[in-house]
Coordinates of C-alpha atoms in Angstrom, one line a residue:
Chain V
X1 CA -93.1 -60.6 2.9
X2 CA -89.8 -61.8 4.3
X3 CA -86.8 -61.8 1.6
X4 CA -83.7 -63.6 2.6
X5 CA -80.7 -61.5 2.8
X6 CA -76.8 -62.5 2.6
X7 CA -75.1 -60.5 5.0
X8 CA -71.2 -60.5 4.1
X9 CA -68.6 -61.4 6.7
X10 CA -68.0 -57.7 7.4
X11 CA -71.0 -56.7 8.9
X12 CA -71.5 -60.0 10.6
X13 CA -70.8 -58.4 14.0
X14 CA -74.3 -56.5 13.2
X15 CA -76.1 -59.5 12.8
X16 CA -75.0 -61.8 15.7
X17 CA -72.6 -63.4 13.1
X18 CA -75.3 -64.9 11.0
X19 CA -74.9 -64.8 7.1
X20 CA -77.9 -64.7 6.5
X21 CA -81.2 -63.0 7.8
X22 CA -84.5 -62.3 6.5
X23 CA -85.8 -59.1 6.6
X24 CA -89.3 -57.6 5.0
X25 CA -90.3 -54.7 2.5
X26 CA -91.7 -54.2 -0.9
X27 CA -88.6 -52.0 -2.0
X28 CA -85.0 -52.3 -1.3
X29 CA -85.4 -49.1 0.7
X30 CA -87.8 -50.5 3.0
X31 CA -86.2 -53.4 3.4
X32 CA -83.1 -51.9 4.7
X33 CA -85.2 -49.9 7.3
X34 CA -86.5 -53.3 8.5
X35 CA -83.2 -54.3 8.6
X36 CA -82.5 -50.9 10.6
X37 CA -84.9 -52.5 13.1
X38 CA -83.3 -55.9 14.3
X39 CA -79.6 -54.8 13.2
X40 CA -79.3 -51.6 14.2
X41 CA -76.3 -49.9 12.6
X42 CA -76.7 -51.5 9.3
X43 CA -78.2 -49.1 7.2
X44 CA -76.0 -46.3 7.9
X45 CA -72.6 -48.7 6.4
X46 CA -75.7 -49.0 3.3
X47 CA -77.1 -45.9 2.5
X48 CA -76.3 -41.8 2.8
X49 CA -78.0 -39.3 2.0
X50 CA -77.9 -40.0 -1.5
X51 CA -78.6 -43.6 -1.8
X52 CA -76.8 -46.6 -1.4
X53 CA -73.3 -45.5 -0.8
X54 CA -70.8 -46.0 -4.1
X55 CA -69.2 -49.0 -2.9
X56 CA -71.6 -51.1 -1.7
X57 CA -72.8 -53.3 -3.8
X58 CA -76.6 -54.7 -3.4
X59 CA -77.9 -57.2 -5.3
X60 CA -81.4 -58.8 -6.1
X61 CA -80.5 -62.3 -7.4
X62 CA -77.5 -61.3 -9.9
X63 CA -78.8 -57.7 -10.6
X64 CA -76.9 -54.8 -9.0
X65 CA -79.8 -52.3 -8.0
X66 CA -77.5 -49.2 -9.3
X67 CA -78.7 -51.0 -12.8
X68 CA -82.9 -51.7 -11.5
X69 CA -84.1 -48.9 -9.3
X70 CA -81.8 -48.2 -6.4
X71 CA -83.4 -48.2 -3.3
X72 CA -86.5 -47.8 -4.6
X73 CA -86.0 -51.7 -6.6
X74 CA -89.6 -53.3 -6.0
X75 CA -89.3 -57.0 -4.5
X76 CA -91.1 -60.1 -5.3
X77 CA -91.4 -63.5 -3.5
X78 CA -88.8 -65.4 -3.4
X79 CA -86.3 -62.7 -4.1
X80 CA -82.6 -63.0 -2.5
X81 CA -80.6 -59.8 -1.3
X82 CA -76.9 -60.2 -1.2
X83 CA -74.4 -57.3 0.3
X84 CA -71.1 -57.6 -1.9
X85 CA -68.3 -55.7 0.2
X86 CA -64.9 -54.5 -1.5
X87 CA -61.8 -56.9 -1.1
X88 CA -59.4 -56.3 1.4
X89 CA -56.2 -56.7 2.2
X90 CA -53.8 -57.7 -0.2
Chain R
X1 CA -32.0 -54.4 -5.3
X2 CA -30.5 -52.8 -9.2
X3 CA -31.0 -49.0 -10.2
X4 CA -33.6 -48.3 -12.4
X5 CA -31.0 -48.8 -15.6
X6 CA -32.2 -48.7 -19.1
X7 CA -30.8 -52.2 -19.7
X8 CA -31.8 -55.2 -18.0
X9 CA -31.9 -58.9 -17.9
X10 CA -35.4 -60.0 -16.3
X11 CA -38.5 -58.2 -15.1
X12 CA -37.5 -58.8 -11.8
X13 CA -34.4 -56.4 -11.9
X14 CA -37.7 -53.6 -12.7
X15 CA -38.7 -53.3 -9.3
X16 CA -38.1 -50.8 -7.0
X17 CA -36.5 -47.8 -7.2
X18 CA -39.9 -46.2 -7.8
X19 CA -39.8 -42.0 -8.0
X20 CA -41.5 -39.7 -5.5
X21 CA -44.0 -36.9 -7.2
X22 CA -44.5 -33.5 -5.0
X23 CA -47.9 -33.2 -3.7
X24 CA -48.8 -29.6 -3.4
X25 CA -50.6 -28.6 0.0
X26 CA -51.2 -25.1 0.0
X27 CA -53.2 -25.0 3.4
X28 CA -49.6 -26.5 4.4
X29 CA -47.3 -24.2 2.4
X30 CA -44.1 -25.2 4.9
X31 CA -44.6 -29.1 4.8
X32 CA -43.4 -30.9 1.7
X33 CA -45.7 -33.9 0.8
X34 CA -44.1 -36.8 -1.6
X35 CA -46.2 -39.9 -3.1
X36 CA -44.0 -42.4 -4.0
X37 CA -45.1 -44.3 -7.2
X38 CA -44.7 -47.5 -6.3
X39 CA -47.6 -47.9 -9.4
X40 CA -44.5 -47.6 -11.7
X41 CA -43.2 -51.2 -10.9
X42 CA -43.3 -53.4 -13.7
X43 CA -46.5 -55.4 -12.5
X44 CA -48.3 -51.4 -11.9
X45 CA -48.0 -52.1 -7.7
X46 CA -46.1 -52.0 -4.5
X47 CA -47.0 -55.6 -3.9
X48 CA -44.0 -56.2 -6.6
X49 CA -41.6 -55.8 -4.3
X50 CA -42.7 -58.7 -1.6
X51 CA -44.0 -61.0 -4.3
X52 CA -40.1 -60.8 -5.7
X53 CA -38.9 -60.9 -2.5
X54 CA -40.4 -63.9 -1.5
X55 CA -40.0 -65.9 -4.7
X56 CA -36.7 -65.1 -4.5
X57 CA -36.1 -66.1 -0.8
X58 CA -38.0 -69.3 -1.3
X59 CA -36.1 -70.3 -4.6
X60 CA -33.2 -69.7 -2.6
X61 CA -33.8 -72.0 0.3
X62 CA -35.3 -75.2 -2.2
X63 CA -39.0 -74.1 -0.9
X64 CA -40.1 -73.5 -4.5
X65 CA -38.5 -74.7 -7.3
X66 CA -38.3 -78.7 -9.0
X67 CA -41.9 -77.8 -10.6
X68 CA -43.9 -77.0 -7.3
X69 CA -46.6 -74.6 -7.7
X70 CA -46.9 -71.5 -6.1
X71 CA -50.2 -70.9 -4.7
X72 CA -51.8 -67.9 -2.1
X73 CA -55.1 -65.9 -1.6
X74 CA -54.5 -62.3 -3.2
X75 CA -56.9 -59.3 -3.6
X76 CA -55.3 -59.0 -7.0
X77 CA -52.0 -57.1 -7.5
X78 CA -50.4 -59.5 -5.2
X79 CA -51.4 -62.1 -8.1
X80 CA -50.5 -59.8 -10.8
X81 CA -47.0 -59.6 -9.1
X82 CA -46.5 -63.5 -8.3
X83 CA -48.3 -64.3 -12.0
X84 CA -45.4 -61.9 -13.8
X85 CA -42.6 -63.2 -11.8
X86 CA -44.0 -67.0 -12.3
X87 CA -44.0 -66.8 -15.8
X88 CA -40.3 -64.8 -15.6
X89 CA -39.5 -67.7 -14.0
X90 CA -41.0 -70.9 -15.4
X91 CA -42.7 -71.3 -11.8
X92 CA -46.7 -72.1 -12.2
X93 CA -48.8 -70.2 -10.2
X94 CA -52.4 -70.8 -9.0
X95 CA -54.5 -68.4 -6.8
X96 CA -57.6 -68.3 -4.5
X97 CA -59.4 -65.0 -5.1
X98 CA -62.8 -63.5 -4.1
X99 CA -65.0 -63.8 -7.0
X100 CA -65.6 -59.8 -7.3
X101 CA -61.9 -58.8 -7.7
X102 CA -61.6 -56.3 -10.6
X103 CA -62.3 -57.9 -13.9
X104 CA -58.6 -56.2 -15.0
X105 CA -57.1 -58.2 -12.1
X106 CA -58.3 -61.7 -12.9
X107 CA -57.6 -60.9 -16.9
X108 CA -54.1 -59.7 -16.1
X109 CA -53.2 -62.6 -14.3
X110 CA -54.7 -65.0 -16.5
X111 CA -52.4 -63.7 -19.4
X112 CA -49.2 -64.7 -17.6
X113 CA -50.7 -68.4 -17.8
X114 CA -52.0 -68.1 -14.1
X115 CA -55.0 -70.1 -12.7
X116 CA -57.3 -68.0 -10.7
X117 CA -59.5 -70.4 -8.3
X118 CA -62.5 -67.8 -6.9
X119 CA -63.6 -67.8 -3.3
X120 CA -67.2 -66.4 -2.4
X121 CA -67.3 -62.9 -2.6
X122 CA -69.1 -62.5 0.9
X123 CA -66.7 -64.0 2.8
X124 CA -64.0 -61.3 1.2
X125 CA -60.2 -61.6 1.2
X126 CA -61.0 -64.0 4.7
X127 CA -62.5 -66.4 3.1
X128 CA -59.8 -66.6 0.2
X129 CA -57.3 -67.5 2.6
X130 CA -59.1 -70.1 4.5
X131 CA -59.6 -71.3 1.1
X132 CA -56.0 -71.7 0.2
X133 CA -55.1 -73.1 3.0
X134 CA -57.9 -76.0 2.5
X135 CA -56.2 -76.6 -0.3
X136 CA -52.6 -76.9 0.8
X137 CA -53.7 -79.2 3.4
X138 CA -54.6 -81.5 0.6
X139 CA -51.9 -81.2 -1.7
X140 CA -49.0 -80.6 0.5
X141 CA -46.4 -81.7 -2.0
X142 CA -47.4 -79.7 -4.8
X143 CA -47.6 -76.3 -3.7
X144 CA -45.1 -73.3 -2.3
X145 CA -47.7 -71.4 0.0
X146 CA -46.0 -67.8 0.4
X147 CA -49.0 -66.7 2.6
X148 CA -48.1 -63.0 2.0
X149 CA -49.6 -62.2 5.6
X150 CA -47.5 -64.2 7.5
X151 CA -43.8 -64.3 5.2
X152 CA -41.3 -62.5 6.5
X153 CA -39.9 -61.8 3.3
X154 CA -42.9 -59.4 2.7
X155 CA -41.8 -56.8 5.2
X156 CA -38.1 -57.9 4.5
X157 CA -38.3 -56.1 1.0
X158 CA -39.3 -53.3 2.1
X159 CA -37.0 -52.7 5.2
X160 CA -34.1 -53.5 2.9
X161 CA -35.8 -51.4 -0.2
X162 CA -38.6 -49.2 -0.1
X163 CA -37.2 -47.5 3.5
X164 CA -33.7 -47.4 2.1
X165 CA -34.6 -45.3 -1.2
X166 CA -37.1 -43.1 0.9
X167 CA -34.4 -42.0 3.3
X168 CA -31.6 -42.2 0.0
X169 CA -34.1 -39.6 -2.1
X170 CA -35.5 -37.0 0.6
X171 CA -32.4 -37.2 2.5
X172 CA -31.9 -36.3 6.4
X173 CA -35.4 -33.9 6.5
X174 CA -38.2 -36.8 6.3
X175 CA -40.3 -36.3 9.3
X176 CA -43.3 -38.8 8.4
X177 CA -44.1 -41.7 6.3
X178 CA -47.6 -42.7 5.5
X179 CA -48.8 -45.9 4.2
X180 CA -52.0 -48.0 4.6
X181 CA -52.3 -51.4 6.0
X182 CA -53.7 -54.7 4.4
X183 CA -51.1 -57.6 4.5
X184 CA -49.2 -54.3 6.5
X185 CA -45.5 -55.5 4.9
X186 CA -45.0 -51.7 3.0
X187 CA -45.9 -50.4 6.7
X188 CA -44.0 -53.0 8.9
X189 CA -40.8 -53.2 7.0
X190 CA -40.3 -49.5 6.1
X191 CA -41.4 -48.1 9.8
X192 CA -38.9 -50.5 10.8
X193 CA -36.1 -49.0 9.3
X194 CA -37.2 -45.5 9.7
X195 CA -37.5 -45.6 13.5
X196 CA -33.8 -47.3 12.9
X197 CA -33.0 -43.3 11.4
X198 CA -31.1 -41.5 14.4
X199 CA -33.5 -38.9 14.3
X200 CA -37.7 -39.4 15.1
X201 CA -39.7 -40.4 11.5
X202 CA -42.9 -40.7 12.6
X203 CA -45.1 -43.5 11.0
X204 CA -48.6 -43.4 10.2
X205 CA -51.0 -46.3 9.1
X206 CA -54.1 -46.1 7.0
X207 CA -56.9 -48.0 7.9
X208 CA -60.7 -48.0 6.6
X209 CA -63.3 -46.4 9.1
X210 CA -65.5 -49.2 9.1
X211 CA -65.2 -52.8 8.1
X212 CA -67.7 -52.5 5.4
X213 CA -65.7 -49.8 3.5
X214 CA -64.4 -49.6 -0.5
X215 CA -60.9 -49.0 -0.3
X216 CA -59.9 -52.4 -1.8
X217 CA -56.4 -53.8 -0.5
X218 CA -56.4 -52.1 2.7
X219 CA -58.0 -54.0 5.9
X220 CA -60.0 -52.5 9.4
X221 CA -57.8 -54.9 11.3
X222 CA -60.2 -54.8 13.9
X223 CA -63.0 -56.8 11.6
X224 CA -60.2 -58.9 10.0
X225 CA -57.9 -61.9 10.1
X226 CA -54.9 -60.3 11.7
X227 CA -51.9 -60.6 9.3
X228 CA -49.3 -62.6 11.6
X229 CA -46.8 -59.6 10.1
X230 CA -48.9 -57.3 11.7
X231 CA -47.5 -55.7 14.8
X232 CA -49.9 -53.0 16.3
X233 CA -46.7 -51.5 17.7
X234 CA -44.6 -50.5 14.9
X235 CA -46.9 -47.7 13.2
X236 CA -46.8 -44.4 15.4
X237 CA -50.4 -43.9 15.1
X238 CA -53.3 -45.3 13.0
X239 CA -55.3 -42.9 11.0
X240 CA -58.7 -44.1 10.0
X241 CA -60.1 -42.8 6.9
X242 CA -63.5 -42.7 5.0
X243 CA -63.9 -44.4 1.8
X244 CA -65.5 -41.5 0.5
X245 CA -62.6 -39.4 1.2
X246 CA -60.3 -41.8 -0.2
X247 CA -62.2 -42.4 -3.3
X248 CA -62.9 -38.2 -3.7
X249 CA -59.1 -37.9 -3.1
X250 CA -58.3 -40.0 -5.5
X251 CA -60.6 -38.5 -8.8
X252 CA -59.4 -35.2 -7.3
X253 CA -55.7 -36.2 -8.0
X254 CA -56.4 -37.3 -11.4
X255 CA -57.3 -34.0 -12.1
X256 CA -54.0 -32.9 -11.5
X257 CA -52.2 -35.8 -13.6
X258 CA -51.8 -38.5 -10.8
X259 CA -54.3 -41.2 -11.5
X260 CA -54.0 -43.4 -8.3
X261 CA -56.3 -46.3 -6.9
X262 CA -58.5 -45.7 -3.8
X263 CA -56.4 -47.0 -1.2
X264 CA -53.6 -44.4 -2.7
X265 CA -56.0 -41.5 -2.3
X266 CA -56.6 -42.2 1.6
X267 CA -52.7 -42.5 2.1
X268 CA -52.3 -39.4 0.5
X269 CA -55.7 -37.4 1.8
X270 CA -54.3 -39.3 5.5
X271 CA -50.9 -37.6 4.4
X272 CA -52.5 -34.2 3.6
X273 CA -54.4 -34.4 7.2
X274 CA -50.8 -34.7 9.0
X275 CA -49.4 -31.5 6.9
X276 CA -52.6 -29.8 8.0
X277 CA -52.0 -30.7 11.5
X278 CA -48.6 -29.6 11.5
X279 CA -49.0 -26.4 9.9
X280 CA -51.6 -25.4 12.6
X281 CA -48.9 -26.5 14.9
X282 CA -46.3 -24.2 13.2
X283 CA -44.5 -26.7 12.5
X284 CA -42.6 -27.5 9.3
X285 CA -41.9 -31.1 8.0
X286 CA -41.6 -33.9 4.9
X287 CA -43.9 -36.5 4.6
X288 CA -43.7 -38.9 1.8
X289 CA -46.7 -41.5 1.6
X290 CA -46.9 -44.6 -0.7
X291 CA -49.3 -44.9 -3.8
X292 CA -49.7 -48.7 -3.9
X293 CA -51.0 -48.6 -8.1
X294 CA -53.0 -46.5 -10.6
X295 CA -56.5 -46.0 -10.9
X296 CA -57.3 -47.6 -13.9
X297 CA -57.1 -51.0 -12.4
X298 CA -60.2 -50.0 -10.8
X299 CA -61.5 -49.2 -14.4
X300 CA -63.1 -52.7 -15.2
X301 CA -66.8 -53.1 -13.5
X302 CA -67.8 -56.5 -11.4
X303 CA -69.0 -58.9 -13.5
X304 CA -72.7 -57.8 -13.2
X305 CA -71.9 -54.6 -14.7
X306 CA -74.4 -53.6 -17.4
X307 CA -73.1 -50.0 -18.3
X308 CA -70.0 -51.4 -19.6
X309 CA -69.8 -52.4 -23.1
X310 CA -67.1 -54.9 -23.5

């Protein structure tokens, strides 16, 4: 299953400076090992040790996944990922 | 700029003159570390201090004033700044922010009357200033456009203030200055007149490790729109500092009593690293570094929060 995910202008340089890609996995989790694959580098600005890393933001449609399941948030068709980075810079 | 007297006429006359808190380093016991609280400006931030500064230059010179609005892309205490000073002032005041600034930000500046036009959140602080300048372009008449990254008056106020008090309060010992970079005015104005001092101050900039990072109001140049302010040349040497370390130094600190935002704990854990160094050197020195505002303007969650209860 291929979800589409918003890639945010920060980690563009990861994804040939598309804003979006699609990616595949059931979970959140195993989508950002797919991810892992074409974009290497990605996961580790994602995810440590103990999950997604406090200030990230990932969302499935509008929900943040620190309020669904984390990394382990099952997907559906037709879900959208989004990657919400802090503000910077003034 | 006036002393911090008990009697004033305007908000304006508030800024500045911030104090400087010790910072105990016991790993560093002959190196005196001093956070200067520029939280305790009137509108809680350092960014008082250009936002006045370039109101003030721009009233000065007929740029703003006769009922033109001011408008600019701000992470938030920028806006907080121009939105207290605006209404100080009878000046209106629009801005172009990412739509997941802190809830506190957008609410604060919407109570001095401000209109807060939101940007798309994954194009960050970037995309708020292509934004802006979209709409300048199409309303050239009605609007002052600061642009806080490129105004001289930014690093202005802070080569003529922030520098001036810092070498006023510590006196002839400073030996470093520490601030982080995101429009890069605290940084470009006060290293300016430091490295004017007869003897060596040594300036240090704070940037994020990565362009995906949390510390809000800083910038990884490297990933960014490079402020036209920003000289590479002016800060001694760049520190680059984890998120996590920032964000850990700052709950850390509030143990302690000094409540500070993220950015503000990596200055001063980036400020605690150059004490460290020196004192493995065997070297004395005095470092003050710059808390830019408090920690509870952090408090408010994004608007999908669903732990908080409003």
């Amino acid at each position: 299953m291929a979800t589409k995910v918003r890639i945010p202008a920060s980690l563009r340089t990861l994804t040939g400076g598309k804003d979006e890609v699609t990616a595949a996995g059931d979970t959140v989790g195993a989508l950002i090992e797919d991810l892992e694959k074409n974009h290497p580098g990605i996961k580790d600005r994602l995810v440590d040790e103990k999950g997604v890393r406090r200030f990230v933001n990932l969302y499935v449609g509008e929900e943040d996944v620190r309020f669904l399941d984390g990394l382990g948030t099952p997907l559906k068709a037709g879900d959208e990922i989004s990657i919400v980075p802090a503000i910077a810079g003034g | 700029m006036k002393s911090r007297a008990r009697r004033i006429e305007s908000v304006l006359d508030a800024v500045g003159n911030t104090p400087m808190v010790r910072i105990p380093v016991p790993s560093a016991p002959d190196v005196t570390v001093y956070a200067k609280l520029e939280s305790a400006n009137p509108g809680g931030s350092v960014k008082d201090r250009a936002a006045r500064r370039m109101i003030l230059d721009a009233l000065a010179d007929g740029r703003l004033g006769r009922g033109r609005t001011l408008i600019d892309s701000t992470s938030g205490n920028t806006g907080v700044a121009y939105s207290m000073f605006g209404a100080a002032l009878g000046i209106p005041v629009e801005l172009v922010m990412p739509e997941n600034v802190s809830r506190a930000r957008k609410d604060i500046a919407k109570a001095f009357g401000t209109k807060i036009i939101f940007s798309d959140p994954l194009e960050g602080s970037d995309g708020a200033i292509r934004d802006v300048r979209l709409i300048v372009d199409a309303n050239k008449d009605k609007y002052f456009y600061p642009d806080q990254y490129a105004n001289p008056s930014n690093p202005q106020a802070h080569y003529e203030g922030t520098a001036v008090e810092i070498l006023r309060d510590v006196g002839d010992v400073l030996t470093h200055f520490v601030a982080g970079v995101g429009t890069s005015g605290t940084m470009m104005g006060t290293a300016r007149r430091l490295h004017e001092h007869t003897r060596k101050i040594t300036c240090v900039a704070v940037q994020p490790d990565s362009s995906m990072h949390g510390l809000e109001g800083l910038k990884h140049m490297e990933s960014s729109l490079v402020p036209q302010i920003y000289d590479p040349k002016v800060p001694d040497e760049t520190m680059f500092i984890r998120t996590e370390d920032g964000w850990d130094m700052a709950d850390a600190l509030a143990l302690r009593g000094l409540h500070v935002g993220h950015s503000s704990g990596a200055n001063i854990f980036a400020a605690m690293k150059v004490a460290e160094r020196l004192a493995s050197e065997g070297k004395p020195g005095c470092i003050v570094c710059i808390v830019a505002d408090r920690g509870d303007r952090y408090f408010a969650p994004m608007k999908w929060d669903k732990s908080y209860v409003w």
